[in-house]
Short mmCIF file of C-alpha atoms and ligand atoms in Angstrom, two decimals:
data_model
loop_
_atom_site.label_atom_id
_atom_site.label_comp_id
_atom_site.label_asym_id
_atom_site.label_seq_id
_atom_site.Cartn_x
_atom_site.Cartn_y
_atom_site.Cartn_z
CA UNK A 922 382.38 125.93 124.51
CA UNK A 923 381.20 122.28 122.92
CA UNK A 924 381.15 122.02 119.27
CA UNK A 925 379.00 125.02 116.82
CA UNK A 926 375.88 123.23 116.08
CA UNK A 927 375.97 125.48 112.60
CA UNK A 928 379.25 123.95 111.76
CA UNK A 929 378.82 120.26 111.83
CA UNK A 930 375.43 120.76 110.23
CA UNK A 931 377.30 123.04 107.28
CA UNK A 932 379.92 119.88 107.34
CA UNK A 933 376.90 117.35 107.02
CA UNK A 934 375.59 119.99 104.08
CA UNK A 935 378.84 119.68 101.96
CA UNK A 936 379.88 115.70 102.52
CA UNK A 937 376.27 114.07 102.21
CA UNK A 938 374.20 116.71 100.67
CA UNK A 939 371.10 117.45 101.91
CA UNK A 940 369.98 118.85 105.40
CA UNK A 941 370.60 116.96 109.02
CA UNK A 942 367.65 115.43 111.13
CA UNK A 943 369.51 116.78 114.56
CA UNK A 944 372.19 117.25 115.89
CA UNK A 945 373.48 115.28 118.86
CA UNK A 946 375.83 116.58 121.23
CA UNK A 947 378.08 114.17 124.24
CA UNK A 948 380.26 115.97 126.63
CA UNK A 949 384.28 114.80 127.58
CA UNK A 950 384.83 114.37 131.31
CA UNK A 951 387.40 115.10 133.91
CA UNK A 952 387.69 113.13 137.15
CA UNK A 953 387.64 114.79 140.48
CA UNK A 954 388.06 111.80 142.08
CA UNK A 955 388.72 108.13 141.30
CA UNK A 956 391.25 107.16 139.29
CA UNK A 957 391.75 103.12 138.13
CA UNK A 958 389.28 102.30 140.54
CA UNK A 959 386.49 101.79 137.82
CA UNK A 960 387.45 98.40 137.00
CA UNK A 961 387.94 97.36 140.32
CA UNK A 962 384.26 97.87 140.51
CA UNK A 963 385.08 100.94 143.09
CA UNK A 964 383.37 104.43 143.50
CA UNK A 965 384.31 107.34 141.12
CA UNK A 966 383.58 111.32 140.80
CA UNK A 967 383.65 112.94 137.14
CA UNK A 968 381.89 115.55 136.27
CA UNK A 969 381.05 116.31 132.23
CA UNK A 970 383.60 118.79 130.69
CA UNK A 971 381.56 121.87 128.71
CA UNK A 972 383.47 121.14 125.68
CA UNK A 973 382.96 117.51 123.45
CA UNK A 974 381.41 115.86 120.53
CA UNK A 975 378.64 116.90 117.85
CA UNK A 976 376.96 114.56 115.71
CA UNK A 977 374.54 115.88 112.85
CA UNK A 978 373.27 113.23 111.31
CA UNK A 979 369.88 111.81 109.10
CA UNK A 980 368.60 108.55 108.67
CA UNK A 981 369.12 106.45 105.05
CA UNK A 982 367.24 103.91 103.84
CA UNK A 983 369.71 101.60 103.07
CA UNK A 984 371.67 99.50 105.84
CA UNK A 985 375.25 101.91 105.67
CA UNK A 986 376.44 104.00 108.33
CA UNK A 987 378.19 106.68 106.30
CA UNK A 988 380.59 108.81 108.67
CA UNK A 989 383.13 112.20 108.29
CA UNK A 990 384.64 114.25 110.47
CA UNK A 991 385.95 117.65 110.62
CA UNK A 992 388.76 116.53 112.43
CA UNK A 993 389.51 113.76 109.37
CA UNK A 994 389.81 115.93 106.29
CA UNK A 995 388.83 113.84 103.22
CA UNK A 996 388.30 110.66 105.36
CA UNK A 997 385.17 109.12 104.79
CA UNK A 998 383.83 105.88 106.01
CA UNK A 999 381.18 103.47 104.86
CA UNK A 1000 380.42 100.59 106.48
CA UNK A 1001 377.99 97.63 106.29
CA UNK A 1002 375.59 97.46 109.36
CA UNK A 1003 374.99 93.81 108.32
CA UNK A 1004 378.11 91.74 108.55
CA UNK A 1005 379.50 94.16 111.68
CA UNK A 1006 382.50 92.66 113.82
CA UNK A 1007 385.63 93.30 115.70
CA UNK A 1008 388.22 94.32 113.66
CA UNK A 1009 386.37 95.00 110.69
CA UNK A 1010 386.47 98.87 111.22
CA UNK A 1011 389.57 100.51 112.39
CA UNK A 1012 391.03 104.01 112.96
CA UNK A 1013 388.67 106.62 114.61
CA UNK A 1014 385.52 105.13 112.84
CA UNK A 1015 385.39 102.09 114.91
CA UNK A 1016 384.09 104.03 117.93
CA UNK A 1017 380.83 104.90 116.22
CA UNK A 1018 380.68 101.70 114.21
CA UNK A 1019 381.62 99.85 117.33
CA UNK A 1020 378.17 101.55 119.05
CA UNK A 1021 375.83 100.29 116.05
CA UNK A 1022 377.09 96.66 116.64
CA UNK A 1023 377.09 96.99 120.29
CA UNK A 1024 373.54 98.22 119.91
CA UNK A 1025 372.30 95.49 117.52
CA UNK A 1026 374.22 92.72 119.55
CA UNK A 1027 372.07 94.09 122.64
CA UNK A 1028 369.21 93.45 120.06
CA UNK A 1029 368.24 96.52 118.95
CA UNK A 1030 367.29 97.18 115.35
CA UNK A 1031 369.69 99.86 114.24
CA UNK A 1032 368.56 102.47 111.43
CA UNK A 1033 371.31 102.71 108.28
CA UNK A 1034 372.43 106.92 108.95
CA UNK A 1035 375.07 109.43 107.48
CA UNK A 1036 376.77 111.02 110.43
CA UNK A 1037 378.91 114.11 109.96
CA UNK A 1038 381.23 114.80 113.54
CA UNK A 1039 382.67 117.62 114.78
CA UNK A 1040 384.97 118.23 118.00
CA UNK A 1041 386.08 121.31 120.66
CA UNK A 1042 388.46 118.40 122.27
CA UNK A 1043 391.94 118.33 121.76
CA UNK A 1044 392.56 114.56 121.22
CA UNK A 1045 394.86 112.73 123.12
CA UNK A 1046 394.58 114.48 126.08
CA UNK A 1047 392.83 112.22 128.30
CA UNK A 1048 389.20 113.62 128.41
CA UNK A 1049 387.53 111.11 126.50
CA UNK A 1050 386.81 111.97 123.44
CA UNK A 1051 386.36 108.53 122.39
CA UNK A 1052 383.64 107.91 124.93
CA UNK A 1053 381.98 111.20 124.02
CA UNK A 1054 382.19 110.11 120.16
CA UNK A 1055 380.55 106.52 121.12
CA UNK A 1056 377.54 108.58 123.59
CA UNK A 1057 376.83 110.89 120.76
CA UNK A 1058 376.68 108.07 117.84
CA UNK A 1059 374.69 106.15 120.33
CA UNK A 1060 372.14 109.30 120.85
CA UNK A 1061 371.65 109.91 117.27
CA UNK A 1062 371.67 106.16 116.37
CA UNK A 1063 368.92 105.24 118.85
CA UNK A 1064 366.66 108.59 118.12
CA UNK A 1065 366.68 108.26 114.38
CA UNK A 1066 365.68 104.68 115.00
CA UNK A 1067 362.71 105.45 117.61
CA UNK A 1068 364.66 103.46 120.13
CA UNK A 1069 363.64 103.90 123.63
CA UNK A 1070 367.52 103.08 125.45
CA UNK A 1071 367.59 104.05 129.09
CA UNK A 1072 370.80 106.12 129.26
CA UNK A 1073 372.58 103.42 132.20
CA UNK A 1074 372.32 100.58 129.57
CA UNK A 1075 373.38 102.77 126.84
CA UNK A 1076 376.38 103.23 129.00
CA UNK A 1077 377.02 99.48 129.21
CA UNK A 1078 376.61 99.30 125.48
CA UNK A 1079 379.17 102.27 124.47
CA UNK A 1080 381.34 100.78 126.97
CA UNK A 1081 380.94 97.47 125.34
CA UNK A 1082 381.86 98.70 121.79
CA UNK A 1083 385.26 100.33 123.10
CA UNK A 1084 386.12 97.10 124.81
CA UNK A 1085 385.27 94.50 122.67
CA UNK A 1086 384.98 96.33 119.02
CA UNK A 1087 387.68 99.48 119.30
CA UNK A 1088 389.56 96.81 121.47
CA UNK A 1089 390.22 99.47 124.24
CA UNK A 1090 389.89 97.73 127.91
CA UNK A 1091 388.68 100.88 130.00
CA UNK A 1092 386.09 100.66 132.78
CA UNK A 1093 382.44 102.60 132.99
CA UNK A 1094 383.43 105.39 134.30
CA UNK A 1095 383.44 107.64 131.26
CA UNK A 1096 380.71 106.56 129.17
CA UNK A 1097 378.65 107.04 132.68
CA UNK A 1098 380.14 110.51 132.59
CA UNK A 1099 379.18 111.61 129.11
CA UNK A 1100 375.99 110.35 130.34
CA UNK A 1101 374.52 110.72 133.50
CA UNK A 1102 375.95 113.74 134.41
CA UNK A 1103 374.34 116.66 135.46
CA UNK A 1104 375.22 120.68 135.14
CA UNK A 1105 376.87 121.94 138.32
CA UNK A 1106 377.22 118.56 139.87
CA UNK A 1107 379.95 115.88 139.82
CA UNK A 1108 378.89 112.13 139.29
CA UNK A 1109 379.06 109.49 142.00
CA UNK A 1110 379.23 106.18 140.71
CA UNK A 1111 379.44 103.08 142.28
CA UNK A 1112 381.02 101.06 139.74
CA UNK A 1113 379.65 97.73 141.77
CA UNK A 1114 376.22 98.55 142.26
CA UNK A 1115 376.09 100.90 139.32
CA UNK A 1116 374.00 102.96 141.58
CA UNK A 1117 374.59 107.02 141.24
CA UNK A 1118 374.03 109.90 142.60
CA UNK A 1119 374.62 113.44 141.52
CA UNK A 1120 376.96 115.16 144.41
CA UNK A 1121 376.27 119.29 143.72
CA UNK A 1122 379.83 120.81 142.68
CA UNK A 1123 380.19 124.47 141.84
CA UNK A 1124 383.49 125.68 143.07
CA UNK A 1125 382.39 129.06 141.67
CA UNK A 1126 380.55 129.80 144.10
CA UNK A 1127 383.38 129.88 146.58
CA UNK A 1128 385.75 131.87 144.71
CA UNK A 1129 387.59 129.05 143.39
CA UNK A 1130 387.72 127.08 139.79
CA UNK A 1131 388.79 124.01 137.66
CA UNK A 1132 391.97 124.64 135.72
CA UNK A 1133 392.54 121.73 132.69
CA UNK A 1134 396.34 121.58 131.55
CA UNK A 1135 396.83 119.53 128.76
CA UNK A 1136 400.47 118.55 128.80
CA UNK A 1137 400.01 117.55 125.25
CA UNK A 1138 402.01 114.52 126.24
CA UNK A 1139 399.43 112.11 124.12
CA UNK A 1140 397.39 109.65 126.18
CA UNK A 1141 396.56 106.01 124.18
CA UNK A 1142 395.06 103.99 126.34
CA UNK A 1143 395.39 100.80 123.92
CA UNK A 1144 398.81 100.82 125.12
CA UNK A 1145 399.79 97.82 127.19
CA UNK A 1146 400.20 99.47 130.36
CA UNK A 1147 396.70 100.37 130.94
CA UNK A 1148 395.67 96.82 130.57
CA UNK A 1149 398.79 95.38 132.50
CA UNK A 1150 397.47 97.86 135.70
CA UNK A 1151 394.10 95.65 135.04
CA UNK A 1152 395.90 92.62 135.30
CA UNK A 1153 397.66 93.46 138.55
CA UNK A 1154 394.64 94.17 140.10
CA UNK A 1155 392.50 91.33 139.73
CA UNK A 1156 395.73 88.97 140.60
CA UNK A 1157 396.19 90.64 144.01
CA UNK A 1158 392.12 90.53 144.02
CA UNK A 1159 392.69 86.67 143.72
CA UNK A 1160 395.90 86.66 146.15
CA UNK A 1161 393.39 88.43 148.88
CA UNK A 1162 390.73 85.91 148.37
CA UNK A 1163 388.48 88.45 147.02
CA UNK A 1164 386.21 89.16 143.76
CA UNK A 1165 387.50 92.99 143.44
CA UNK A 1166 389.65 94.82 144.84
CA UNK A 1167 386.63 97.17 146.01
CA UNK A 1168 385.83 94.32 148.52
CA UNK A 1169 388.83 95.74 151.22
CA UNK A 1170 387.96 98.32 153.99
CA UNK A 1171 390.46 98.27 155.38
CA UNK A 1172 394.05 99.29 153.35
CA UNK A 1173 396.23 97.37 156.42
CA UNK A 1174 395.00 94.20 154.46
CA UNK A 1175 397.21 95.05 151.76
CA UNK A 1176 399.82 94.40 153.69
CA UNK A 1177 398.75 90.73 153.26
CA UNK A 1178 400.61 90.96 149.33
CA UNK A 1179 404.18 89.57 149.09
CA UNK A 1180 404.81 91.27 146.19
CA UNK A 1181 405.65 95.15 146.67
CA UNK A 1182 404.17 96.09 143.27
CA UNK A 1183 400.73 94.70 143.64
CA UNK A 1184 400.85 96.13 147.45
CA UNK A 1185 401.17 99.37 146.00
CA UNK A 1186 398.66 98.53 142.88
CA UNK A 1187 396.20 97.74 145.65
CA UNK A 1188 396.77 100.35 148.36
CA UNK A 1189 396.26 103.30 145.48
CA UNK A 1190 392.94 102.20 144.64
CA UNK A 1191 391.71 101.07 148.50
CA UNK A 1192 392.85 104.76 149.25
CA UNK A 1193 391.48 106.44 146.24
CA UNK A 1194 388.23 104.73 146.79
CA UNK A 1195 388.12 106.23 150.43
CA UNK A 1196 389.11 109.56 148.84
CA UNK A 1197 386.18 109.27 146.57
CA UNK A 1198 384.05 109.00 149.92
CA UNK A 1199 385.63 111.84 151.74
CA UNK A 1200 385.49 114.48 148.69
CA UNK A 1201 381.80 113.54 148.45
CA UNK A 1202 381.43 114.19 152.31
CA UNK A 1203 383.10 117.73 151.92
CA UNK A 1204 381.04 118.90 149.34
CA UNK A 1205 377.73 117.87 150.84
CA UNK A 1206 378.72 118.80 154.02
CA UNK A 1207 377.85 122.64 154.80
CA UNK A 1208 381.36 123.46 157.10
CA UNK A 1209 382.06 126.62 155.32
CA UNK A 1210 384.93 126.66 152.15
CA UNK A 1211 385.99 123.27 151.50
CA UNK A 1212 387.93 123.38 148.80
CA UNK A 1213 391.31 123.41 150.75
CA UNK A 1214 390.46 120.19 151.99
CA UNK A 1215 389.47 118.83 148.20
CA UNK A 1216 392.70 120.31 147.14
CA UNK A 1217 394.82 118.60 149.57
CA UNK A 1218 392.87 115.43 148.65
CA UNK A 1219 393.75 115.67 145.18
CA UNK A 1220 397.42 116.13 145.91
CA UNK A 1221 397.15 113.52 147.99
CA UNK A 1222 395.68 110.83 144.69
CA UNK A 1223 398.71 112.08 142.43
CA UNK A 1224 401.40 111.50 144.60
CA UNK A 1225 399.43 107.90 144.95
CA UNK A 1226 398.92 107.90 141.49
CA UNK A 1227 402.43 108.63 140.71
CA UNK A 1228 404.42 106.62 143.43
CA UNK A 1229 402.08 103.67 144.56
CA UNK A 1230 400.41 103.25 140.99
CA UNK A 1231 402.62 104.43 138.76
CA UNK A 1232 400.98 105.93 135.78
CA UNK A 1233 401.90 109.55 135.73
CA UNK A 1234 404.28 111.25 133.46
CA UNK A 1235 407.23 114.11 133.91
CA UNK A 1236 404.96 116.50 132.66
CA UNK A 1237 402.55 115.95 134.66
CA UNK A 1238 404.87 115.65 137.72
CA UNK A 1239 406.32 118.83 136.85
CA UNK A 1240 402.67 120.51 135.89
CA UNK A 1241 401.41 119.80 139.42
CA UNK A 1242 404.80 120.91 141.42
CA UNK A 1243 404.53 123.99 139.45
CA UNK A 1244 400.65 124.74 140.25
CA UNK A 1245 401.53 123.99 143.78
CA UNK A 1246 403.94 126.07 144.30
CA UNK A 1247 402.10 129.20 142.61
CA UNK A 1248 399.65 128.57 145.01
CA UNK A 1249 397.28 125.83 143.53
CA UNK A 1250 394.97 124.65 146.35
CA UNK A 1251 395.70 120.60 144.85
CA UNK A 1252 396.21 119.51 141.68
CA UNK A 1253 396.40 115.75 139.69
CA UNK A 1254 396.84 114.04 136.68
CA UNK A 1255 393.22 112.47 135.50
CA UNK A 1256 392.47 109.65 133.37
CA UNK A 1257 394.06 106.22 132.32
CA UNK A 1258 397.73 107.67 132.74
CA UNK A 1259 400.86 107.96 130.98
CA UNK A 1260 400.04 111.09 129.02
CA UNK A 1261 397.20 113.61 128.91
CA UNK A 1262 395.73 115.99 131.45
CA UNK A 1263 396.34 117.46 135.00
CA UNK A 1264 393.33 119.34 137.00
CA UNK A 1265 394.02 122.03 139.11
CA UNK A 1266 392.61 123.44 141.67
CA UNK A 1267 392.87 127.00 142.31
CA UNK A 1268 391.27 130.16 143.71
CA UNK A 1269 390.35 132.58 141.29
CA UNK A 1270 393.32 135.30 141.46
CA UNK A 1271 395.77 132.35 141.48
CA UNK A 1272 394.70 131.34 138.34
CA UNK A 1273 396.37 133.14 136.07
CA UNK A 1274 399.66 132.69 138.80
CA UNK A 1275 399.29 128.90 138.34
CA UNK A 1276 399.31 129.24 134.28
CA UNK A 1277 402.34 131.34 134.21
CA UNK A 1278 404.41 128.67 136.33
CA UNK A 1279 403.31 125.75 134.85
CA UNK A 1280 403.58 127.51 131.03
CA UNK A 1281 407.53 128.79 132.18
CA UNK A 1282 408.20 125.24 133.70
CA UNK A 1283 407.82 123.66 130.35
CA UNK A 1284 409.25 126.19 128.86
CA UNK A 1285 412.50 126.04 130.78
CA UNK A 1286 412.68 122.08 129.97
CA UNK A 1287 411.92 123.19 125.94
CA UNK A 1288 408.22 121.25 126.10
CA UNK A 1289 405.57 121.84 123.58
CA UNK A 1290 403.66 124.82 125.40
CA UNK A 1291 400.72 123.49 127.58
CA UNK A 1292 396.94 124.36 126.70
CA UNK A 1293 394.87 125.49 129.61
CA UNK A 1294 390.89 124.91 129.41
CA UNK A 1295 388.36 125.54 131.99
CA UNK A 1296 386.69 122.50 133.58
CA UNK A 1297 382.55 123.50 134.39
CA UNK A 1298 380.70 120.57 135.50
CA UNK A 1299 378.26 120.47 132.63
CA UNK A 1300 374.96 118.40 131.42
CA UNK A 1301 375.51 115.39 129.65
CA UNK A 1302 374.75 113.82 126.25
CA UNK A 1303 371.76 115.41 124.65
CA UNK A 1304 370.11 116.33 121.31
CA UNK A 1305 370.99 120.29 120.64
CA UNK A 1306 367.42 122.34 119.75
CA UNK A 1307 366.71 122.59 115.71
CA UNK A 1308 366.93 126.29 116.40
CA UNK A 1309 370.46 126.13 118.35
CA UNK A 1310 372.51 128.91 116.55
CA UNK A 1311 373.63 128.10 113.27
C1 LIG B 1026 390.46 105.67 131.39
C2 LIG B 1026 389.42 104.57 131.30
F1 LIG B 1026 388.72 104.67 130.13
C3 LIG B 1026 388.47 104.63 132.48
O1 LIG B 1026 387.57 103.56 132.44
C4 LIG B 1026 389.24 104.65 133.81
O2 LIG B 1026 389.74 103.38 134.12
C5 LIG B 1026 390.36 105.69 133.76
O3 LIG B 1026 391.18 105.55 132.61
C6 LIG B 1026 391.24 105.62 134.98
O4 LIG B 1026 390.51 105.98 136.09
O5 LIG B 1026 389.86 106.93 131.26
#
């Protein structure tokens, strides 16, 4: 899993000549627990997928940022670093070149590089490979300028580039991921305080795993409806008399909203939040296997997800009835919605169970096949040894 560090330095060999100064690597996340609830400055629990982004890359002397990609045949870009803004770059290359403005307009001095990229994520499946491509520009950028960033504000500043230069409106939550996680543990953020703590999360060790189906339905997130969930939250913020919707305790004060849509809008997120608190209580708490009781959680946020907030999708519908009834122990759709990923839970021997139903389900309805990938909370963004094979 995660990117060969010999390939994207071979691909940095035969687009820019010459030999790499590192190679940089940022993980994708799933979410165990948390979903939309970013923005309205609630908790959330990803963890840091083993699979994501690889940057090799050297320093110029000039002020360029040269970038290819293995996944962009023949596509190369070039861009000025002086002169940067919004709109200037677009496509896939104004993730990175969004992170070199976002750096410099936090006033750093940014170093002119040639950045070759290589990916083990399939895109458009919701496990943000855009935020792993900004972390692992960012990592490169900021070593091969002897920049010292503290990873939280390099966070803020990826995040900033996908809002305000790729134009994407997502919360923290998955910059924070590629990030701050840690191996073996899944990330609680407090999207208010920005405090975190890592939460230790190894369902191996109780006979049970993390089962990724990509339902190849494609996720884009700079679709309206991801920013048109934003809006409805902050208005029934502002009906409730609060800043953020994170400010309720109690989900009774929902009931407060006229409107039935933002009622539901709010009630997902003040329960999802509480889920948050209640998955991190059952894995720190030492009452035996509790992994049933995460499971039922998570079936609990999709049907929330899919009723109250109304972002899933029929495949994922049909991807989580299926792993439920072949004996999944809960299963959701993760991520912004509308396309992209479910994550299963499941014990070991019901693995293989769970991808025969959900692969016959979508065969029966003639969908593209899904792609299964394990989920192991992994480390987060990080420069790969010179030695790393290859
Ligand atoms: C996307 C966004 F990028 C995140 O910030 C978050 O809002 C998520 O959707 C939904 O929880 O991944």
């Amino acid at each position: 899993m995660s990117p060969e560090p010999g390939a994207v330095r071979e691909l940095f060999r035969t687009r820019f000549g010459g030999t790499a100064d590192g190679v940089w690597l940022a993980p994708g996340r799933a979410n165990l627990m948390g979903e939309h609830t970013d923005y309205n400055e609630g908790f959330v629990l990803p963890f840091a997928l083993g699979q994501g982004i690889a940057a090799a890359a050297a320093r110029r002397a000039d002020r360029r940022l040269v970038l290819c990609s293995a996944q962009e045949p023949g596509c190369r870009a070039d861009v000025a670093l002086d002169g940067l803004a919004p709109g200037r770059v677009t496509g896939w290359a104004a993730y990175p070149a969004g992170v070199a403005w976002a750096l410099a307009a936090a006033g750093y001095q940014v170093p002119g590089a040639c950045l070759a990229i290589d990916s083990d994520m399939p895109a458009g499946a919701g496990l943000s490979s855009s935020a792993a491509l900004e972390c692992a520009t960012a990592l490169a950028l900021t070593e091969l300028g002897g920049l010292a960033v503290d990873p939280r504000e390099l966070a803020a500043i990826t995040r900033r580039a996908e809002n305000d230069f790729a134009g994407v409106p997502s919360g923290i939550m998955d910059q924070s991921a590629s990030l701050l996680s840690r191996r073996g543990h899944a990330l609680l953020l407090d999207c208010r305080s920005l405090e975190t703590s890592q939460v230790p999360f190894d369902p191996g060790a109780s006979g049970s795993r993390l089962l990724l189906i990509n339902t190849r339905a494609r996720h884009v997130l700079s679709a309206g409806a991801y920013g048109q969930r934003r809006a409805e939250c902050e208005q029934a913020a502002r009906l409730l008399g609060v800043p953020s919707l994170r400010y309720l305790t109690d989900v009774a004060d929902v009931g407060r909203l006229a409107d039935p849509v933002l009622r539901r809008r709010a009630r997902h997120v003040v329960n999802d939040d509480q889920r948050v608190l209640e998955v991190v209580a059952l894995l720190r708490s030492s009452d035996g296997d509790v992994y049933p009781g995460i499971g039922r959680l998570l079936t609990e946020a999709h049907a929330s997800l899919r009723d109250d907030f109304e972002v899933s999708w029929p495949e994922a519908d049909v991807a989580v009835d299926a792993a439920l009834a072949a004996g999944a122990l809960g299963a959701r759709m993760i991520g912004g919605g509308f396309g992209g990923s479910v994550l299963a839970l499941v014990r070991s021997d019901a693995d293989e169970p769970v991808r025969s139903a959900v692969a016959e389900a979508f065969a029966r309805r003639s969908w593209a096949a899904p792609e299964f990938l394990e989920a192991t909370p992994s480390a987060s963004a990080r420069r790969l040894p010179d030695d790393a094979a290859g």
